[in-house]
PDB file of N, CA and C in Angstrom:
ATOM      1  N   MET A  18     142.919  95.247 104.300  1.00 52.00           N
ATOM      2  CA  MET A  18     142.273  96.091 103.541  1.00 52.00           C
ATOM      3  C   MET A  18     141.087  96.905 104.233  1.00 52.00           C
ATOM      4  N   SER A  19     141.212  98.347 104.295  1.00 62.00           N
ATOM      5  CA  SER A  19     139.161  99.105 105.317  1.00 62.00           C
ATOM      6  C   SER A  19     138.388  98.791 103.814  1.00 62.00           C
ATOM      7  N   LYS A  20     137.135  98.903 104.611  1.00 72.00           N
ATOM      8  CA  LYS A  20     136.061  99.141 103.725  1.00 72.00           C
ATOM      9  C   LYS A  20     134.920  99.676 104.203  1.00 72.00           C
ATOM     10  N   HIS A  21     135.018 100.278 103.153  1.00 70.00           N
ATOM     11  CA  HIS A  21     133.918 102.120 104.047  1.00 70.00           C
ATOM     12  C   HIS A  21     132.607 101.855 102.824  1.00 70.00           C
ATOM     13  N   ILE A  22     131.872 102.593 103.562  1.00 70.00           N
ATOM     14  CA  ILE A  22     130.796 102.828 102.234  1.00 70.00           C
ATOM     15  C   ILE A  22     130.387 104.334 102.110  1.00 70.00           C
ATOM     16  N   GLN A  23     129.937 104.588 100.886  1.00 75.00           N
ATOM     17  CA  GLN A  23     129.741 105.920 101.063  1.00 75.00           C
ATOM     18  C   GLN A  23     128.844 106.346  99.924  1.00 75.00           C
ATOM     19  N   ILE A  24     128.234 107.769 100.791  1.00 78.00           N
ATOM     20  CA  ILE A  24     127.202 108.122 100.458  1.00 78.00           C
ATOM     21  C   ILE A  24     127.125 109.825 100.060  1.00 78.00           C
ATOM     22  N   HIS A  25     126.958 110.405  98.788  1.00 82.00           N
ATOM     23  CA  HIS A  25     126.691 111.219  98.502  1.00 82.00           C
ATOM     24  C   HIS A  25     125.471 112.044  99.458  1.00 82.00           C
ATOM     25  N   VAL A  26     126.026 112.686  99.717  1.00 80.00           N
ATOM     26  CA  VAL A  26     124.699 113.867 101.112  1.00 80.00           C
ATOM     27  C   VAL A  26     124.037 114.752  99.932  1.00 80.00           C
ATOM     28  N   ASP A  27     124.431 114.961  98.933  1.00 84.00           N
ATOM     29  CA  ASP A  27     123.966 116.621  98.157  1.00 84.00           C
ATOM     30  C   ASP A  27     123.653 116.093  97.124  1.00 84.00           C
ATOM     31  N   ALA A  28     123.571 114.240  96.414  1.00 88.00           N
ATOM     32  CA  ALA A  28     122.832 113.842  95.647  1.00 88.00           C
ATOM     33  C   ALA A  28     121.650 113.017  96.551  1.00 88.00           C
ATOM     34  N   PHE A  29     121.963 113.046  98.001  1.00 87.00           N
ATOM     35  CA  PHE A  29     120.845 112.108  99.061  1.00 87.00           C
ATOM     36  C   PHE A  29     119.697 113.236  98.859  1.00 87.00           C
ATOM     37  N   THR A  30     120.537 114.163  98.965  1.00 88.00           N
ATOM     38  CA  THR A  30     119.417 115.608  99.624  1.00 88.00           C
ATOM     39  C   THR A  30     118.623 116.229  98.112  1.00 88.00           C
ATOM     40  N   SER A  31     119.479 116.042  97.228  1.00 90.00           N
ATOM     41  CA  SER A  31     118.483 116.392  95.591  1.00 90.00           C
ATOM     42  C   SER A  31     117.092 115.409  95.950  1.00 90.00           C
ATOM     43  N   HIS A  32     117.465 114.070  95.818  1.00 91.00           N
ATOM     44  CA  HIS A  32     116.641 113.421  95.883  1.00 91.00           C
ATOM     45  C   HIS A  32     115.387 113.640  96.469  1.00 91.00           C
ATOM     46  N   ILE A  33     115.932 113.284  98.159  1.00 91.00           N
ATOM     47  CA  ILE A  33     114.492 113.545  98.782  1.00 91.00           C
ATOM     48  C   ILE A  33     113.580 114.917  97.989  1.00 91.00           C
ATOM     49  N   ASN A  34     114.386 115.420  97.649  1.00 91.00           N
ATOM     50  CA  ASN A  34     114.191 117.312  96.902  1.00 91.00           C
ATOM     51  C   ASN A  34     113.169 117.144  96.167  1.00 91.00           C
ATOM     52  N   LYS A  35     113.124 115.680  94.736  1.00 92.00           N
ATOM     53  CA  LYS A  35     112.669 115.463  94.410  1.00 92.00           C
ATOM     54  C   LYS A  35     111.222 114.928  94.279  1.00 92.00           C
ATOM     55  N   LEU A  36     111.505 113.939  95.773  1.00 89.00           N
ATOM     56  CA  LEU A  36     110.401 112.912  96.086  1.00 89.00           C
ATOM     57  C   LEU A  36     109.041 113.914  96.715  1.00 89.00           C
ATOM     58  N   GLU A  37     109.652 114.958  97.529  1.00 90.00           N
ATOM     59  CA  GLU A  37     108.839 116.267  97.816  1.00 90.00           C
ATOM     60  C   GLU A  37     108.099 116.755  96.696  1.00 90.00           C
ATOM     61  N   ARG A  38     108.253 116.917  95.663  1.00 90.00           N
ATOM     62  CA  ARG A  38     108.090 118.017  94.100  1.00 90.00           C
ATOM     63  C   ARG A  38     106.916 117.003  93.639  1.00 90.00           C
ATOM     64  N   ALA A  39     107.321 115.376  94.011  1.00 88.00           N
ATOM     65  CA  ALA A  39     106.979 114.820  92.910  1.00 88.00           C
ATOM     66  C   ALA A  39     104.888 114.733  93.863  1.00 88.00           C
ATOM     67  N   ILE A  40     105.516 113.968  94.974  1.00 85.00           N
ATOM     68  CA  ILE A  40     103.596 114.482  96.463  1.00 85.00           C
ATOM     69  C   ILE A  40     103.134 115.604  95.927  1.00 85.00           C
ATOM     70  N   LEU A  41     103.975 116.728  95.814  1.00 84.00           N
ATOM     71  CA  LEU A  41     103.182 118.372  95.927  1.00 84.00           C
ATOM     72  C   LEU A  41     102.609 118.639  93.947  1.00 84.00           C
ATOM     73  N   ASN A  42     103.196 117.783  93.448  1.00 83.00           N
ATOM     74  CA  ASN A  42     102.967 117.877  91.600  1.00 83.00           C
ATOM     75  C   ASN A  42     101.022 116.639  91.930  1.00 83.00           C
ATOM     76  N   VAL A  43     100.952 116.484  92.895  1.00 78.00           N
ATOM     77  CA  VAL A  43     100.356 114.742  92.866  1.00 78.00           C
ATOM     78  C   VAL A  43      98.650 115.714  93.262  1.00 78.00           C
ATOM     79  N   ASP A  44      99.202 116.703  94.424  1.00 73.00           N
ATOM     80  CA  ASP A  44      98.283 117.698  95.044  1.00 73.00           C
ATOM     81  C   ASP A  44      97.530 118.478  93.705  1.00 73.00           C
ATOM     82  N   GLU A  45      99.057 118.959  92.918  1.00 72.00           N
ATOM     83  CA  GLU A  45      98.760 120.076  91.944  1.00 72.00           C
ATOM     84  C   GLU A  45      97.316 119.334  91.123  1.00 72.00           C
ATOM     85  N   ARG A  46      97.624 118.172  90.701  1.00 71.00           N
ATOM     86  CA  ARG A  46      97.191 117.790  89.345  1.00 71.00           C
ATOM     87  C   ARG A  46      95.528 117.019  89.692  1.00 71.00           C
ATOM     88  N   MET A  47      95.340 116.714  90.908  1.00 67.00           N
ATOM     89  CA  MET A  47      93.952 116.428  92.027  1.00 67.00           C
ATOM     90  C   MET A  47      93.544 117.540  91.122  1.00 67.00           C
ATOM     91  N   LEU A  48      92.039 117.424  91.334  1.00 58.00           N
ATOM     92  CA  LEU A  48      90.923 118.264  90.804  1.00 58.00           C
ATOM     93  C   LEU A  48      90.792 119.108  92.107  1.00 58.00           C
ATOM     94  N   LYS A  49      90.885 120.169  92.493  1.00 59.00           N
ATOM     95  CA  LYS A  49      90.265 120.195  93.725  1.00 59.00           C
ATOM     96  C   LYS A  49      89.183 121.090  94.023  1.00 59.00           C
ATOM     97  N   ASP A  50      89.293 121.884  93.049  1.00 52.00           N
ATOM     98  CA  ASP A  50      87.131 122.401  93.133  1.00 52.00           C
ATOM     99  C   ASP A  50      85.912 121.374  91.978  1.00 52.00           C
ATOM    100  N   GLU A  51      86.900 120.555  91.972  1.00 59.00           N
ATOM    101  CA  GLU A  51      85.843 119.720  91.129  1.00 59.00           C
ATOM    102  C   GLU A  51      84.784 118.841  92.315  1.00 59.00           C
ATOM    103  N   ALA A  52      83.709 119.026  91.976  1.00 61.00           N
ATOM    104  CA  ALA A  52      82.455 118.687  93.190  1.00 61.00           C
ATOM    105  C   ALA A  52      81.852 117.273  92.759  1.00 61.00           C
ATOM    106  N   PHE A  53      81.624 116.190  93.090  1.00 60.00           N
ATOM    107  CA  PHE A  53      81.532 114.547  92.387  1.00 60.00           C
ATOM    108  C   PHE A  53      79.583 114.855  93.195  1.00 60.00           C
ATOM    109  N   GLU A  54      79.517 114.715  91.947  1.00 64.00           N
ATOM    110  CA  GLU A  54      77.523 114.652  91.930  1.00 64.00           C
ATOM    111  C   GLU A  54      77.088 113.334  92.419  1.00 64.00           C
ATOM    112  N   CYS A  55      75.631 112.713  93.252  1.00 69.00           N
ATOM    113  CA  CYS A  55      75.355 111.464  93.261  1.00 69.00           C
ATOM    114  C   CYS A  55      74.706 111.542  91.749  1.00 69.00           C
ATOM    115  N   THR A  56      74.933 110.348  91.450  1.00 70.00           N
ATOM    116  CA  THR A  56      73.891 109.749  90.209  1.00 70.00           C
ATOM    117  C   THR A  56      73.299 108.241  90.366  1.00 70.00           C
ATOM    118  N   ASN A  57      72.527 108.260  89.578  1.00 77.00           N
ATOM    119  CA  ASN A  57      71.727 106.802  89.494  1.00 77.00           C
ATOM    120  C   ASN A  57      71.557 106.367  88.154  1.00 77.00           C
ATOM    121  N   ILE A  58      72.333 107.067  87.602  1.00 81.00           N
ATOM    122  CA  ILE A  58      72.709 105.820  86.397  1.00 81.00           C
ATOM    123  C   ILE A  58      74.080 104.417  86.561  1.00 81.00           C
ATOM    124  N   LYS A  59      73.294 103.341  86.850  1.00 79.00           N
ATOM    125  CA  LYS A  59      74.328 102.139  87.380  1.00 79.00           C
ATOM    126  C   LYS A  59      75.378 101.946  86.945  1.00 79.00           C
ATOM    127  N   PRO A  60      76.356 102.144  86.194  1.00 79.00           N
ATOM    128  CA  PRO A  60      76.833 102.096  85.970  1.00 79.00           C
ATOM    129  C   PRO A  60      78.434 102.546  86.582  1.00 79.00           C
ATOM    130  N   TYR A  61      77.917 104.539  87.030  1.00 80.00           N
ATOM    131  CA  TYR A  61      78.486 105.710  87.142  1.00 80.00           C
ATOM    132  C   TYR A  61      79.370 105.157  88.561  1.00 80.00           C
ATOM    133  N   VAL A  62      77.575 104.780  89.707  1.00 79.00           N
ATOM    134  CA  VAL A  62      77.286 104.799  90.846  1.00 79.00           C
ATOM    135  C   VAL A  62      78.666 103.709  91.432  1.00 79.00           C
ATOM    136  N   ASN A  63      79.480 102.925  90.938  1.00 83.00           N
ATOM    137  CA  ASN A  63      80.417 102.661  91.002  1.00 83.00           C
ATOM    138  C   ASN A  63      81.448 102.994  91.188  1.00 83.00           C
ATOM    139  N   ASP A  64      81.156 104.061  89.924  1.00 84.00           N
ATOM    140  CA  ASP A  64      82.666 104.508  89.326  1.00 84.00           C
ATOM    141  C   ASP A  64      83.085 105.323  90.434  1.00 84.00           C
ATOM    142  N   LEU A  65      81.898 106.235  90.998  1.00 82.00           N
ATOM    143  CA  LEU A  65      81.346 107.982  91.797  1.00 82.00           C
ATOM    144  C   LEU A  65      82.274 106.734  93.124  1.00 82.00           C
ATOM    145  N   GLU A  66      81.826 106.329  93.579  1.00 84.00           N
ATOM    146  CA  GLU A  66      82.144 105.684  94.787  1.00 84.00           C
ATOM    147  C   GLU A  66      83.322 104.785  94.846  1.00 84.00           C
ATOM    148  N   ASN A  67      83.958 104.347  93.851  1.00 86.00           N
ATOM    149  CA  ASN A  67      85.216 103.517  94.182  1.00 86.00           C
ATOM    150  C   ASN A  67      86.399 104.869  93.464  1.00 86.00           C
ATOM    151  N   THR A  68      85.874 105.759  92.618  1.00 83.00           N
ATOM    152  CA  THR A  68      87.061 107.794  92.520  1.00 83.00           C
ATOM    153  C   THR A  68      87.395 108.073  93.522  1.00 83.00           C
ATOM    154  N   LYS A  69      86.231 107.946  95.058  1.00 83.00           N
ATOM    155  CA  LYS A  69      85.837 108.167  96.077  1.00 83.00           C
ATOM    156  C   LYS A  69      86.071 107.560  97.691  1.00 83.00           C
ATOM    157  N   LYS A  70      86.971 106.607  97.212  1.00 90.00           N
ATOM    158  CA  LYS A  70      87.762 105.577  98.019  1.00 90.00           C
ATOM    159  C   LYS A  70      88.747 105.931  97.535  1.00 90.00           C
ATOM    160  N   LEU A  71      89.603 106.042  96.152  1.00 88.00           N
ATOM    161  CA  LEU A  71      90.848 106.223  95.743  1.00 88.00           C
ATOM    162  C   LEU A  71      91.356 106.962  96.004  1.00 88.00           C
ATOM    163  N   ILE A  72      90.798 108.713  96.176  1.00 85.00           N
ATOM    164  CA  ILE A  72      90.500 109.698  96.612  1.00 85.00           C
ATOM    165  C   ILE A  72      91.218 109.620  98.041  1.00 85.00           C
ATOM    166  N   GLN A  73      90.803 108.822  98.515  1.00 89.00           N
ATOM    167  CA  GLN A  73      91.118 108.896  99.997  1.00 89.00           C
ATOM    168  C   GLN A  73      92.256 107.530 100.683  1.00 89.00           C
ATOM    169  N   ILE A  74      92.385 106.558  99.854  1.00 92.00           N
ATOM    170  CA  ILE A  74      93.429 105.828 100.594  1.00 92.00           C
ATOM    171  C   ILE A  74      94.483 107.043  99.826  1.00 92.00           C
ATOM    172  N   LEU A  75      94.653 107.833  98.514  1.00 89.00           N
ATOM    173  CA  LEU A  75      95.447 108.397  97.513  1.00 89.00           C
ATOM    174  C   LEU A  75      96.206 109.476  99.527  1.00 89.00           C
ATOM    175  N   GLN A  76      95.446 109.867  99.324  1.00 88.00           N
ATOM    176  CA  GLN A  76      95.258 111.061 100.959  1.00 88.00           C
ATOM    177  C   GLN A  76      96.088 109.915 101.700  1.00 88.00           C
ATOM    178  N   GLU A  77      95.422 109.036 102.238  1.00 92.00           N
ATOM    179  CA  GLU A  77      97.240 108.279 103.330  1.00 92.00           C
ATOM    180  C   GLU A  77      97.732 107.428 102.577  1.00 92.00           C
ATOM    181  N   TYR A  78      97.893 107.728 101.799  1.00 91.00           N
ATOM    182  CA  TYR A  78      99.271 107.568 100.628  1.00 91.00           C
ATOM    183  C   TYR A  78      99.832 108.672 101.255  1.00 91.00           C
ATOM    184  N   LYS A  79      99.922 110.038 100.809  1.00 90.00           N
ATOM    185  CA  LYS A  79     100.402 110.988 100.947  1.00 90.00           C
ATOM    186  C   LYS A  79     101.878 111.085 101.922  1.00 90.00           C
ATOM    187  N   LYS A  80     100.299 110.553 103.143  1.00 91.00           N
ATOM    188  CA  LYS A  80     100.932 110.794 105.107  1.00 91.00           C
ATOM    189  C   LYS A  80     102.216 109.960 105.023  1.00 91.00           C
ATOM    190  N   LEU A  81     101.824 108.581 104.926  1.00 93.00           N
ATOM    191  CA  LEU A  81     102.669 108.022 104.284  1.00 93.00           C
ATOM    192  C   LEU A  81     104.000 108.629 104.347  1.00 93.00           C
ATOM    193  N   PHE A  82     103.555 108.790 102.540  1.00 91.00           N
ATOM    194  CA  PHE A  82     105.187 109.645 101.678  1.00 91.00           C
ATOM    195  C   PHE A  82     105.679 110.331 102.876  1.00 91.00           C
ATOM    196  N   GLN A  83     104.897 111.534 103.084  1.00 92.00           N
ATOM    197  CA  GLN A  83     105.607 112.666 103.691  1.00 92.00           C
ATOM    198  C   GLN A  83     106.685 112.199 104.937  1.00 92.00           C
ATOM    199  N   ALA A  84     106.157 111.339 105.553  1.00 94.00           N
ATOM    200  CA  ALA A  84     106.767 110.581 106.577  1.00 94.00           C
ATOM    201  C   ALA A  84     108.139 110.086 106.595  1.00 94.00           C
ATOM    202  N   ASP A  85     107.907 109.395 105.675  1.00 93.00           N
ATOM    203  CA  ASP A  85     108.793 108.749 105.031  1.00 93.00           C
ATOM    204  C   ASP A  85     109.831 109.751 104.877  1.00 93.00           C
ATOM    205  N   ILE A  86     109.255 111.219 103.939  1.00 92.00           N
ATOM    206  CA  ILE A  86     110.486 112.179 103.364  1.00 92.00           C
ATOM    207  C   ILE A  86     111.066 112.365 104.801  1.00 92.00           C
ATOM    208  N   GLU A  87     109.851 113.072 105.372  1.00 93.00           N
ATOM    209  CA  GLU A  87     110.862 113.720 106.948  1.00 93.00           C
ATOM    210  C   GLU A  87     111.893 112.669 107.345  1.00 93.00           C
ATOM    211  N   THR A  88     111.231 111.172 107.567  1.00 94.00           N
ATOM    212  CA  THR A  88     112.422 110.736 107.597  1.00 94.00           C
ATOM    213  C   THR A  88     113.959 110.494 107.063  1.00 94.00           C
ATOM    214  N   LEU A  89     113.866 110.683 105.717  1.00 92.00           N
ATOM    215  CA  LEU A  89     114.992 110.871 105.202  1.00 92.00           C
ATOM    216  C   LEU A  89     115.389 111.525 105.675  1.00 92.00           C
ATOM    217  N   ASN A  90     114.844 112.758 105.752  1.00 91.00           N
ATOM    218  CA  ASN A  90     115.806 114.321 105.628  1.00 91.00           C
ATOM    219  C   ASN A  90     116.460 114.427 107.390  1.00 91.00           C
ATOM    220  N   THR A  91     115.739 113.414 107.976  1.00 93.00           N
ATOM    221  CA  THR A  91     116.940 113.647 109.350  1.00 93.00           C
ATOM    222  C   THR A  91     117.660 113.303 109.377  1.00 93.00           C
ATOM    223  N   ILE A  92     117.593 111.474 108.835  1.00 91.00           N
ATOM    224  CA  ILE A  92     118.695 110.918 107.972  1.00 91.00           C
ATOM    225  C   ILE A  92     119.922 111.795 107.203  1.00 91.00           C
ATOM    226  N   SER A  93     119.285 112.188 106.428  1.00 89.00           N
ATOM    227  CA  SER A  93     120.459 113.348 106.178  1.00 89.00           C
ATOM    228  C   SER A  93     120.648 114.430 106.881  1.00 89.00           C
ATOM    229  N   VAL A  94     120.401 114.392 107.562  1.00 90.00           N
ATOM    230  CA  VAL A  94     120.149 115.578 108.904  1.00 90.00           C
ATOM    231  C   VAL A  94     122.018 114.992 109.572  1.00 90.00           C
ATOM    232  N   SER A  95     121.269 113.311 110.152  1.00 91.00           N
ATOM    233  CA  SER A  95     122.814 112.767 110.633  1.00 91.00           C
ATOM    234  C   SER A  95     123.791 112.481 109.705  1.00 91.00           C
ATOM    235  N   PHE A  96     123.943 112.155 108.522  1.00 86.00           N
ATOM    236  CA  PHE A  96     124.655 112.211 107.942  1.00 86.00           C
ATOM    237  C   PHE A  96     125.802 113.419 107.557  1.00 86.00           C
ATOM    238  N   LYS A  97     125.288 114.524 107.768  1.00 86.00           N
ATOM    239  CA  LYS A  97     126.682 115.680 107.617  1.00 86.00           C
ATOM    240  C   LYS A  97     126.474 116.035 109.523  1.00 86.00           C
ATOM    241  N   GLU A  98     126.187 115.845 110.367  1.00 89.00           N
ATOM    242  CA  GLU A  98     126.405 115.608 111.276  1.00 89.00           C
ATOM    243  C   GLU A  98     127.667 114.938 111.861  1.00 89.00           C
ATOM    244  N   LYS A  99     127.388 113.300 111.505  1.00 87.00           N
ATOM    245  CA  LYS A  99     128.452 112.591 111.653  1.00 87.00           C
ATOM    246  C   LYS A  99     129.975 112.713 110.958  1.00 87.00           C
ATOM    247  N   ASP A 100     129.227 113.201 109.126  1.00 83.00           N
ATOM    248  CA  ASP A 100     130.740 113.372 108.330  1.00 83.00           C
ATOM    249  C   ASP A 100     131.260 114.336 109.091  1.00 83.00           C
ATOM    250  N   GLU A 101     130.866 115.553 110.105  1.00 85.00           N
ATOM    251  CA  GLU A 101     131.288 116.983 110.680  1.00 85.00           C
ATOM    252  C   GLU A 101     132.582 116.082 111.466  1.00 85.00           C
ATOM    253  N   GLN A 102     131.406 115.502 112.414  1.00 87.00           N
ATOM    254  CA  GLN A 102     132.737 115.150 113.687  1.00 87.00           C
ATOM    255  C   GLN A 102     134.254 114.074 112.764  1.00 87.00           C
ATOM    256  N   LEU A 103     133.076 113.152 112.291  1.00 84.00           N
ATOM    257  CA  LEU A 103     134.510 112.137 111.462  1.00 84.00           C
ATOM    258  C   LEU A 103     135.972 112.484 111.327  1.00 84.00           C
ATOM    259  N   ALA A 104     135.209 113.967 110.153  1.00 82.00           N
ATOM    260  CA  ALA A 104     136.518 114.187 109.412  1.00 82.00           C
ATOM    261  C   ALA A 104     137.592 115.704 111.171  1.00 82.00           C
ATOM    262  N   LYS A 105     136.536 116.460 112.080  1.00 84.00           N
ATOM    263  CA  LYS A 105     137.033 116.619 113.171  1.00 84.00           C
ATOM    264  C   LYS A 105     138.306 116.115 113.806  1.00 84.00           C
ATOM    265  N   SER A 106     137.778 114.975 113.771  1.00 83.00           N
ATOM    266  CA  SER A 106     138.442 113.936 114.809  1.00 83.00           C
ATOM    267  C   SER A 106     140.205 112.799 113.924  1.00 83.00           C
ATOM    268  N   TYR A 107     138.879 113.121 112.833  1.00 75.00           N
ATOM    269  CA  TYR A 107     140.643 112.802 111.250  1.00 75.00           C
ATOM    270  C   TYR A 107     141.529 113.951 111.813  1.00 75.00           C
ATOM    271  N   GLU A 108     140.869 115.023 111.851  1.00 74.00           N
ATOM    272  CA  GLU A 108     142.194 115.940 112.046  1.00 74.00           C
ATOM    273  C   GLU A 108     143.160 116.552 112.656  1.00 74.00           C
ATOM    274  N   LYS A 109     142.170 115.955 113.779  1.00 73.00           N
ATOM    275  CA  LYS A 109     143.163 116.146 115.388  1.00 73.00           C
ATOM    276  C   LYS A 109     143.744 115.032 115.288  1.00 73.00           C
ATOM    277  N   ASP A 110     143.236 113.828 115.317  1.00 67.00           N
ATOM    278  CA  ASP A 110     144.206 112.370 114.904  1.00 67.00           C
ATOM    279  C   ASP A 110     145.731 112.925 113.833  1.00 67.00           C
ATOM    280  N   VAL A 111     145.402 113.437 112.381  1.00 64.00           N
ATOM    281  CA  VAL A 111     146.668 113.788 111.955  1.00 64.00           C
ATOM    282  C   VAL A 111     148.086 115.038 112.416  1.00 64.00           C
ATOM    283  N   GLN A 112     147.181 116.004 112.779  1.00 65.00           N
ATOM    284  CA  GLN A 112     147.919 116.597 113.527  1.00 65.00           C
ATOM    285  C   GLN A 112     149.200 116.037 115.034  1.00 65.00           C
ATOM    286  N   HIS A 113     148.157 115.521 115.872  1.00 61.00           N
ATOM    287  CA  HIS A 113     148.921 114.991 116.511  1.00 61.00           C
ATOM    288  C   HIS A 113     149.653 113.918 116.941  1.00 61.00           C
ATOM    289  N   GLU A 114     149.651 113.126 115.470  1.00 59.00           N
ATOM    290  CA  GLU A 114     150.875 112.615 115.144  1.00 59.00           C
ATOM    291  C   GLU A 114     151.555 112.973 114.372  1.00 59.00           C
ATOM    292  N   VAL A 115     151.548 114.016 113.811  1.00 55.00           N
ATOM    293  CA  VAL A 115     152.965 114.713 112.539  1.00 55.00           C
ATOM    294  C   VAL A 115     153.332 115.799 113.466  1.00 55.00           C
ATOM    295  N   GLN A 116     154.771 115.166 113.993  1.00 58.00           N
ATOM    296  CA  GLN A 116     156.075 115.703 114.710  1.00 58.00           C
ATOM    297  C   GLN A 116     156.875 116.825 114.287  1.00 58.00           C
ATOM    298  N   PRO A 117     157.073 117.979 114.396  1.00 57.00           N
ATOM    299  CA  PRO A 117     158.118 119.181 113.740  1.00 57.00           C
ATOM    300  C   PRO A 117     159.409 118.246 113.345  1.00 57.00           C
ATOM    301  N   LEU A 118     160.209 117.775 112.706  1.00 58.00           N
ATOM    302  CA  LEU A 118     161.475 117.379 112.801  1.00 58.00           C
ATOM    303  C   LEU A 118     162.287 118.601 113.919  1.00 58.00           C
ATOM    304  N   SER A 119     162.908 118.229 114.482  1.00 53.00           N
ATOM    305  CA  SER A 119     164.125 118.640 115.151  1.00 53.00           C
ATOM    306  C   SER A 119     165.766 119.209 114.846  1.00 53.00           C
TER     307      SER A 119
END
């Protein structure tokens, strides 16, 4: 019994596109023109500092996430190429094995 792994490349690519849209959505939802002002009100000082740190961490996470998306895109392309190679190889094997009846 032969075993095989099957991956639907179109579905895989669709999921990658959803991930790309999700990361773009993060950018759109962040307040771009919002400026953080300094404050001397004690409870808000820590909140402001934590918010600034959170934004920096989010930017770093986005870079890692985008690198992962690029890797997934590369994998998707390699799946397609390998699938095409296997299909061509299979066609050659089938044509070679089929002998016309004499």
